[in-house]
Coordinates of N, CA and C in Angstrom, one line a residue:
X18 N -15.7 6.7 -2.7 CA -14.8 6.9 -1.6 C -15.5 7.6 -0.4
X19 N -16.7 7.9 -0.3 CA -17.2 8.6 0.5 C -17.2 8.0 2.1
X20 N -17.3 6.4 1.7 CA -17.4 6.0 2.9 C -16.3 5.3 3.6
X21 N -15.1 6.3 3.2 CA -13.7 6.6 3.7 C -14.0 7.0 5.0
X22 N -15.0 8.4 4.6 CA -14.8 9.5 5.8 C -15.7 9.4 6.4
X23 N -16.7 8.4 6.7 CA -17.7 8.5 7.6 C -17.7 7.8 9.0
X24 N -18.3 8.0 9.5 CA -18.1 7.4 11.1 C -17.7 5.6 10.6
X25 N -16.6 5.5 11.7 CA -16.1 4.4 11.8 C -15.1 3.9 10.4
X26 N -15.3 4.3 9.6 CA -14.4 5.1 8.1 C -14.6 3.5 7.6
X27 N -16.0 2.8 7.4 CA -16.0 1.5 6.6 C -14.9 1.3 5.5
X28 N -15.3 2.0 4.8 CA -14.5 2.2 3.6 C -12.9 2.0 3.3
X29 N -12.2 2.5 4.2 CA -11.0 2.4 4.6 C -10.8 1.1 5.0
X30 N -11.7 0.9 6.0 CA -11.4 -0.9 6.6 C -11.5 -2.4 5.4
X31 N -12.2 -1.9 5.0 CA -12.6 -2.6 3.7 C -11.2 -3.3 2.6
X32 N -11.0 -1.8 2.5 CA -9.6 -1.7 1.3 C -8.3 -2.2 2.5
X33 N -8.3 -2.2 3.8 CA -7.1 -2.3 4.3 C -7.0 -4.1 4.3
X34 N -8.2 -4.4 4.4 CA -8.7 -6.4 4.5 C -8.1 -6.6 2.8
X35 N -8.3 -6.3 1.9 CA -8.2 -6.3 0.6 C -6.2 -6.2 0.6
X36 N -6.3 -5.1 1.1 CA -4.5 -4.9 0.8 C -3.7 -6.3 1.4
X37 N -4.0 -6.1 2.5 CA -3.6 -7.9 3.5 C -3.4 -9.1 2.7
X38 N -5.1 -9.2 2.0 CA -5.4 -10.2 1.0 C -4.3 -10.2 -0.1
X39 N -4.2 -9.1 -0.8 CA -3.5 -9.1 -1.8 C -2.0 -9.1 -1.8
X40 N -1.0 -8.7 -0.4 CA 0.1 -8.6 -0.4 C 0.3 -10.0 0.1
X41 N -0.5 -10.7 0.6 CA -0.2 -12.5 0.8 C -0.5 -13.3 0.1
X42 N -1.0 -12.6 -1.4 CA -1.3 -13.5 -2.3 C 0.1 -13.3 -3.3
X43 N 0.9 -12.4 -3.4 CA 1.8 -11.8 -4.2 C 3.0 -12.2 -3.9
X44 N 3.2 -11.7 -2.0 CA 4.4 -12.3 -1.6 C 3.9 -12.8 0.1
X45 N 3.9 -14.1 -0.5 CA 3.4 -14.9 0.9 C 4.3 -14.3 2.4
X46 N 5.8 -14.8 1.8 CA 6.7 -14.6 3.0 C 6.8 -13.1 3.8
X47 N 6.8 -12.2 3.4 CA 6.4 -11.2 3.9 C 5.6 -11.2 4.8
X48 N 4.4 -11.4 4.4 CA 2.7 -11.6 4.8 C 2.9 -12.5 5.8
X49 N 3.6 -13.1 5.5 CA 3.8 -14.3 6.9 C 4.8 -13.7 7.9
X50 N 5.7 -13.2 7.8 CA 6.4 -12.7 8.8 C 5.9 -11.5 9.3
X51 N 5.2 -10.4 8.4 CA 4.3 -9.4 9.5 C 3.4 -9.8 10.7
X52 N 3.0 -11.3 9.9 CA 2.0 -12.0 10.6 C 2.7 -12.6 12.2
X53 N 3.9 -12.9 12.1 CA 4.2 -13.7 13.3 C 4.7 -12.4 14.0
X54 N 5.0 -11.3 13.6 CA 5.5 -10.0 14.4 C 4.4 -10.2 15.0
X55 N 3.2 -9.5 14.4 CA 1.9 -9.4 15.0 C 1.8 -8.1 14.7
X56 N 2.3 -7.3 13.3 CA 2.0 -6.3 12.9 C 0.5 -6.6 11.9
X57 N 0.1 -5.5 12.2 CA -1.4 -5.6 11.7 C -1.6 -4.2 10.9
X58 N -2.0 -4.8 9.8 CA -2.2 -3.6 8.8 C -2.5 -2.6 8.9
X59 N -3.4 -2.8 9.7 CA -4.4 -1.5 10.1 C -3.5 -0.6 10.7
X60 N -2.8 -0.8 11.3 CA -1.5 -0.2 12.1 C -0.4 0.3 11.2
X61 N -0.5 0.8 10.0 CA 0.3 1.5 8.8 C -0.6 1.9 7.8
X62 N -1.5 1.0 6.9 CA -2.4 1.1 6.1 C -3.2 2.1 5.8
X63 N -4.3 2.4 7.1 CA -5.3 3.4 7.8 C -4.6 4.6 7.2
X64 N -3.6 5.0 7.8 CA -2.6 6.7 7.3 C -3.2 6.9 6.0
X65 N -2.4 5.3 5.2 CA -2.2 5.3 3.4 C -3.3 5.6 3.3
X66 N -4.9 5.0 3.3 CA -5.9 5.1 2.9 C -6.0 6.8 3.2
X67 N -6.2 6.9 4.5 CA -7.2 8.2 4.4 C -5.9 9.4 4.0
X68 N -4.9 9.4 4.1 CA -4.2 10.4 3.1 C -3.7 10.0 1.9
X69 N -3.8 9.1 1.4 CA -3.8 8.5 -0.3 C -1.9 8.9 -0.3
X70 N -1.1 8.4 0.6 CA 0.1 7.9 0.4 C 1.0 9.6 0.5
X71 N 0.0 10.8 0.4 CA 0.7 12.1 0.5 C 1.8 12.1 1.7
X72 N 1.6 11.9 2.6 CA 2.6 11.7 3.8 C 3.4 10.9 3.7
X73 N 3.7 10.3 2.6 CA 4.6 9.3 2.7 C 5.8 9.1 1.5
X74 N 5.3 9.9 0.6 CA 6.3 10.5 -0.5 C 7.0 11.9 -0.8
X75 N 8.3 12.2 -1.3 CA 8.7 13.6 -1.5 C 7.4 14.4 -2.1
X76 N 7.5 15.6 -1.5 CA 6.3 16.8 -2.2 C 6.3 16.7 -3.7
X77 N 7.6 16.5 -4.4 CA 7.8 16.9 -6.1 C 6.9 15.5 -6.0
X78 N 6.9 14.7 -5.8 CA 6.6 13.5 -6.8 C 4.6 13.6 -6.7
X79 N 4.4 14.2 -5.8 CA 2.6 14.1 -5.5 C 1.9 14.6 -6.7
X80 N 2.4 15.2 -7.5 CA 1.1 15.3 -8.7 C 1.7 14.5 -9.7
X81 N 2.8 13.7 -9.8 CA 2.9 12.8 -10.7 C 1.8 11.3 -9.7
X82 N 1.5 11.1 -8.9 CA 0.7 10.2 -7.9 C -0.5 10.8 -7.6
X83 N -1.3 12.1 -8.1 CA -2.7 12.4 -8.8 C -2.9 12.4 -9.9
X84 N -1.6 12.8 -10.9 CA -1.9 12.3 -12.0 C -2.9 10.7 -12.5
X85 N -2.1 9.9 -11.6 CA -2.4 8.3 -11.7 C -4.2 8.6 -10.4
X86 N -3.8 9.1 -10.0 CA -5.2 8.9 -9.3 C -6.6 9.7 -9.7
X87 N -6.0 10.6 -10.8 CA -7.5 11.5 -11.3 C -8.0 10.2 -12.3
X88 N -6.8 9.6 -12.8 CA -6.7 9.0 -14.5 C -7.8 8.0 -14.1
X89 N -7.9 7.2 -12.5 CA -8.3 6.1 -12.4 C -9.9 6.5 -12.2
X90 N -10.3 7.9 -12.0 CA -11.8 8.0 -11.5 C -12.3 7.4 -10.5
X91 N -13.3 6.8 -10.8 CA -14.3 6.1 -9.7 C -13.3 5.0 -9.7
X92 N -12.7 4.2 -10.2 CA -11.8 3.0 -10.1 C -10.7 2.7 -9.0
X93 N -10.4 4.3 -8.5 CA -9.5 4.6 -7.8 C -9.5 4.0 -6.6
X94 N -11.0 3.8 -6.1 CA -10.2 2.7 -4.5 C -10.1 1.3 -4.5
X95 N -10.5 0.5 -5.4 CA -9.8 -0.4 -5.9 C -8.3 -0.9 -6.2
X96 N -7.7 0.4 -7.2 CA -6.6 1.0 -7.9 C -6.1 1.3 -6.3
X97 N -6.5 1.6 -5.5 CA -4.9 2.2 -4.4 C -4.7 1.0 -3.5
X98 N -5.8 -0.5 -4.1 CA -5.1 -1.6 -3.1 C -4.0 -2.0 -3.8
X99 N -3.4 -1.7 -5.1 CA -2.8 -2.4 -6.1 C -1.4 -1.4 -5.8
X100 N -1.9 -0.2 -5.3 CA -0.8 0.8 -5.5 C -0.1 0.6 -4.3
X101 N -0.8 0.9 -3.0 CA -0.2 0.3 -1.9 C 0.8 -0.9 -1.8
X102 N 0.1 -1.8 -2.6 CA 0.8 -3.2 -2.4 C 2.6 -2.9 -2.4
X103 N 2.2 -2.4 -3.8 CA 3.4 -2.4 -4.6 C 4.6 -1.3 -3.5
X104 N 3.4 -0.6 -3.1 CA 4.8 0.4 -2.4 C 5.1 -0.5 -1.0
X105 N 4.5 -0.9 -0.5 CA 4.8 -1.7 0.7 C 6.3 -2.9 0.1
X106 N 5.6 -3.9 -1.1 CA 6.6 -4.6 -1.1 C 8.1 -4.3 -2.2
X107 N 7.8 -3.1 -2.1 CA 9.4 -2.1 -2.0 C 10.4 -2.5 -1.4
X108 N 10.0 -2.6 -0.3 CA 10.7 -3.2 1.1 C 11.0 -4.5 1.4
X109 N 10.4 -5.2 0.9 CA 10.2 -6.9 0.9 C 11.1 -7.4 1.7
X110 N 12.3 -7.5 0.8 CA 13.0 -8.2 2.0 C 14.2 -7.7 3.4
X111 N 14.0 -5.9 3.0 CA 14.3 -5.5 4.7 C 13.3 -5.4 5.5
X112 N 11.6 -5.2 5.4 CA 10.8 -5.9 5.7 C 10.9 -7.4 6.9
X113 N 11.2 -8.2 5.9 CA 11.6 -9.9 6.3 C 12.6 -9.8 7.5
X114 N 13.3 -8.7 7.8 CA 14.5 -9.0 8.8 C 14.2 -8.1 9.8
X115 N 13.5 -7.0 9.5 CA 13.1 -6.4 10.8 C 11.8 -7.4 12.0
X116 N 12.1 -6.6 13.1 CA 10.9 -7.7 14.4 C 10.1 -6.5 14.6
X117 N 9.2 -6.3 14.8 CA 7.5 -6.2 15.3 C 8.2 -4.3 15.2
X118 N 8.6 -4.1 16.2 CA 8.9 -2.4 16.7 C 9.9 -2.1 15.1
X119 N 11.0 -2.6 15.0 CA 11.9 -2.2 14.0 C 10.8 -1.8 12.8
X120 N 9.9 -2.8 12.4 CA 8.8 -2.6 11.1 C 7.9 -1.4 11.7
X121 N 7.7 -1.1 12.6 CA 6.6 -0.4 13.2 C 7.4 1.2 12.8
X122 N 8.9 1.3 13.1 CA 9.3 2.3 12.9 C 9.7 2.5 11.6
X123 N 10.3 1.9 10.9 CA 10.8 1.8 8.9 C 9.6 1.9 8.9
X124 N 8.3 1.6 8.8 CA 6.7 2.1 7.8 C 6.6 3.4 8.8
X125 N 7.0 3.6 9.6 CA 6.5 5.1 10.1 C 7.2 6.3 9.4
X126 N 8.3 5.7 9.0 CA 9.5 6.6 8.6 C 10.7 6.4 7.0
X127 N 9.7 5.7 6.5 CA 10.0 5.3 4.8 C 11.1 5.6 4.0
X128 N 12.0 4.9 4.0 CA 13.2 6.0 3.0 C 12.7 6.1 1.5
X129 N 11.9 7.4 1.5 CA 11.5 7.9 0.4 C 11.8 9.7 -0.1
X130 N 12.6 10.0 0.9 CA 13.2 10.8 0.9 C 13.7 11.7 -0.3
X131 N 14.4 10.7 -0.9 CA 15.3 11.2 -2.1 C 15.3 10.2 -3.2
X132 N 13.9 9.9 -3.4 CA 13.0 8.9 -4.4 C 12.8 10.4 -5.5
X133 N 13.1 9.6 -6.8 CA 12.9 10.7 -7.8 C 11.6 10.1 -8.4
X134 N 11.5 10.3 -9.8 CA 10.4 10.0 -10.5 C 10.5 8.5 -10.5
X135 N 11.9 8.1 -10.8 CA 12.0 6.8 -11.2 C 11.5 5.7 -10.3
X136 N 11.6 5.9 -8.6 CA 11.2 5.1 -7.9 C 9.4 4.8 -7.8
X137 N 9.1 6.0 -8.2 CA 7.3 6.1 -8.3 C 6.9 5.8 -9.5
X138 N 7.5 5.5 -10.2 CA 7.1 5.0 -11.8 C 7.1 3.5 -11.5
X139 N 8.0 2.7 -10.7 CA 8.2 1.7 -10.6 C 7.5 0.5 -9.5
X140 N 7.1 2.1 -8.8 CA 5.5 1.5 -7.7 C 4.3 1.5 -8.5
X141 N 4.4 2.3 -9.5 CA 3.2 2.8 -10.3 C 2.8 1.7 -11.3
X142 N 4.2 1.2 -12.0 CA 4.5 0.1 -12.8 C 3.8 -1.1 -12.2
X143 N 4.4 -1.8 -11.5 CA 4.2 -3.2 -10.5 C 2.7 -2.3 -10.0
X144 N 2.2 -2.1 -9.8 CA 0.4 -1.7 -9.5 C -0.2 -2.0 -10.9
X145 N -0.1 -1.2 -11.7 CA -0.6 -1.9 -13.0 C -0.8 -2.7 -13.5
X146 N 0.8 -3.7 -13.0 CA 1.0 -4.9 -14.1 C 0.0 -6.0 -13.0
X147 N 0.5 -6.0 -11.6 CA -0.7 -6.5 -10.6 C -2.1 -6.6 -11.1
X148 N -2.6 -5.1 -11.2 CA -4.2 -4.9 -11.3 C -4.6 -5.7 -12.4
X149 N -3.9 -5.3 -13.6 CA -4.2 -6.2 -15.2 C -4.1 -7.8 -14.7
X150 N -3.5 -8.3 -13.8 CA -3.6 -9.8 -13.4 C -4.4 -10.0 -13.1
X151 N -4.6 -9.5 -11.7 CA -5.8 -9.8 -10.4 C -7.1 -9.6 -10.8
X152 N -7.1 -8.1 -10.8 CA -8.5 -7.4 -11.1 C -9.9 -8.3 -11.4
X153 N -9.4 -8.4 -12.5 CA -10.5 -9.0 -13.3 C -11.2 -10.9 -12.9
X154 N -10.1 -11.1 -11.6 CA -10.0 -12.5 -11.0 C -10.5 -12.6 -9.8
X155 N -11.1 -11.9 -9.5 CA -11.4 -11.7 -7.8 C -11.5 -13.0 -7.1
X156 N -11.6 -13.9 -7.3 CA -11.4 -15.3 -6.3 C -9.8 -14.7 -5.7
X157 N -9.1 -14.3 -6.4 CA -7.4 -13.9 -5.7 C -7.4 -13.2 -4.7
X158 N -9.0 -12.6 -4.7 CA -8.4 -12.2 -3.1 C -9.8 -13.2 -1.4
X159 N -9.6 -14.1 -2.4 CA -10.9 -15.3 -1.4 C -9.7 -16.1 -0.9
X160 N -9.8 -16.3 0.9 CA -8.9 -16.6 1.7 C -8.8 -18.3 1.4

């Protein structure tokens, strides 16, 4: 992960091309309707990467979401395209009905509020059962 934090933050960019790949491989329609907004990943993503989703979930739930991120080791930035996915397509289909600005403000401002364990078990879940598909398949994320 080092080359998260270095000038021009490669690393980040990398995994944000990856997350794109993989949420249009999962759920096209979405992927397609971000696409004709002309919302661009990088324009929500970027945050996720370089704060690993802290800003974007209740305080109680963040060390059950290091728990899953120590467990993963070096595997981890791989593991947070899978994790991401899943939290983004949470939203799937209010997602689908929002236009360009409405999406721009719901990912800026997440109703995760008053998400217990159960809703991060079930992002945590769907990342898993994803990664055990894909992972090991990498053509799935060749355009």
């Amino acid at each position: 992960m080092q080359d998260h934090y270095t000038f021009a933050q490669p690393g980040i960019q990398r995994l944000v091309f990856k997350l794109k790949e993989l949420v249009r491989r999962i759920d096209e329609p979405v992927s397609r309707h971000m696409e004709e907004q002309g919302l661009e990943f990088l324009q929500f993503a970027f945050r996720w990467f370089n704060c690993l989703l802290i800003r974007e979930i209740p305080f109680h739930l963040v060390t059950r979401l290091w728990d899953t991120y120590l467990a993963e080791g070096d595997a981890l930035p791989d593991f947070l395209i899978y994790i991401f996915a899943s939290f983004l397509l949470t939203w799937s289909e209010k997602l689908q009905k929002l236009d360009f600005q409405e999406m721009v403000m719901f990912i800026q401002h997440l109703p995760t509020n008053n998400w217990t364990h159960l809703e991060l078990e079930m992002v945590l879940s769907r990342a898993y059962m994803w990664h055990s598909m894909f992972n090991n398949s990498p053509s799935h994320l060749v355009g």
